[in-house]
XYZ file of C-alpha atoms in Angstrom:
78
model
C -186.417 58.611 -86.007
C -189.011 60.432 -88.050
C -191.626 58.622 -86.127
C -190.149 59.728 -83.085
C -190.438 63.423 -84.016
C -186.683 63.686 -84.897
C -186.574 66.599 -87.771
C -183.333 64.997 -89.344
C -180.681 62.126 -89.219
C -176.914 62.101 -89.914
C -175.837 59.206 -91.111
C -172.145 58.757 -90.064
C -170.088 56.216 -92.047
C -165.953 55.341 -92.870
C -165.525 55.587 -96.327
C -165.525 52.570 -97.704
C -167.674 50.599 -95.685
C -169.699 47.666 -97.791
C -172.356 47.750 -94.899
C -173.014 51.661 -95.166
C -172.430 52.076 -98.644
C -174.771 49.632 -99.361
C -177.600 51.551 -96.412
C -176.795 54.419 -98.352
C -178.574 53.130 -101.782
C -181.744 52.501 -99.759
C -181.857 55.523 -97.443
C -183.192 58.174 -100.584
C -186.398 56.399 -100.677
C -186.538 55.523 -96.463
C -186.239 59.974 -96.414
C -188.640 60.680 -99.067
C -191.330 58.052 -97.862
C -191.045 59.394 -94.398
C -189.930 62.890 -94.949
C -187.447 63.210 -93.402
C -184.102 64.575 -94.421
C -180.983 62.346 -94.001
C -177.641 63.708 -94.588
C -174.865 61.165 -95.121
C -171.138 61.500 -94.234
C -168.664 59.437 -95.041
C -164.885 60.281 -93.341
C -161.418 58.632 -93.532
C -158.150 59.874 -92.134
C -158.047 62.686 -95.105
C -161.486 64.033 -94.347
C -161.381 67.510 -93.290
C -163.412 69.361 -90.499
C -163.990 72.269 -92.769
C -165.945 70.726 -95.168
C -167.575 68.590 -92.807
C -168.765 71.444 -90.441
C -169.640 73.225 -93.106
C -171.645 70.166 -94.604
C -173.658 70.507 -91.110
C -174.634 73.786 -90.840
C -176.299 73.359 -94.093
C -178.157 71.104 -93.146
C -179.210 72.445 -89.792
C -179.926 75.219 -91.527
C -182.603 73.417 -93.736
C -183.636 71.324 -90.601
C -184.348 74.943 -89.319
C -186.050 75.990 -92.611
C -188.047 73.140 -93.055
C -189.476 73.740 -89.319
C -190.054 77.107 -89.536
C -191.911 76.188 -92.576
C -194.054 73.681 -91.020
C -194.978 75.924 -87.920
C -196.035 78.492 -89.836
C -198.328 76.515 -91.864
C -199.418 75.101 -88.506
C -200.032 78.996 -87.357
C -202.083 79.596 -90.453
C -204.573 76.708 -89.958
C -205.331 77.087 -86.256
């Protein structure tokens, strides 16, 4: 995704899950190698959208950061 221009990826996952827990050990150094942020949820039946909408606008919020950040570098070397 980060070579496709995408600024972040959510990583979506039932908690518990041998397959994604095991994705999640290896996806710190897949987002620092490519820079890209990665923000990993994990939800079961007790899960609740408060903390989970919360958990996203945070990190939209740094996706938006992190943008802004980069286009204004972007401003100040053209």
């Amino acid at each position: 995704y980060a070579r496709h221009g995408f600024d972040g990826v959510v990583q979506l996952a039932p908690f518990a899950c041998i397959p994604e827990i095991v994705a999640k050990s290896i996806i710190p150094s897949i987002s620092r190698d490519l820079d890209i942020p990665v923000l990993t949820l994990f939800i079961d039946e007790q899960t609740g959208k408060a903390g989970v909408q919360t958990r996203l606008e945070a990190f939209v919020d740094l996706l938006q950061k992190k943008r802004d950040t980069r286009i204004g570098a972007e401003r100040l070397v053209v």
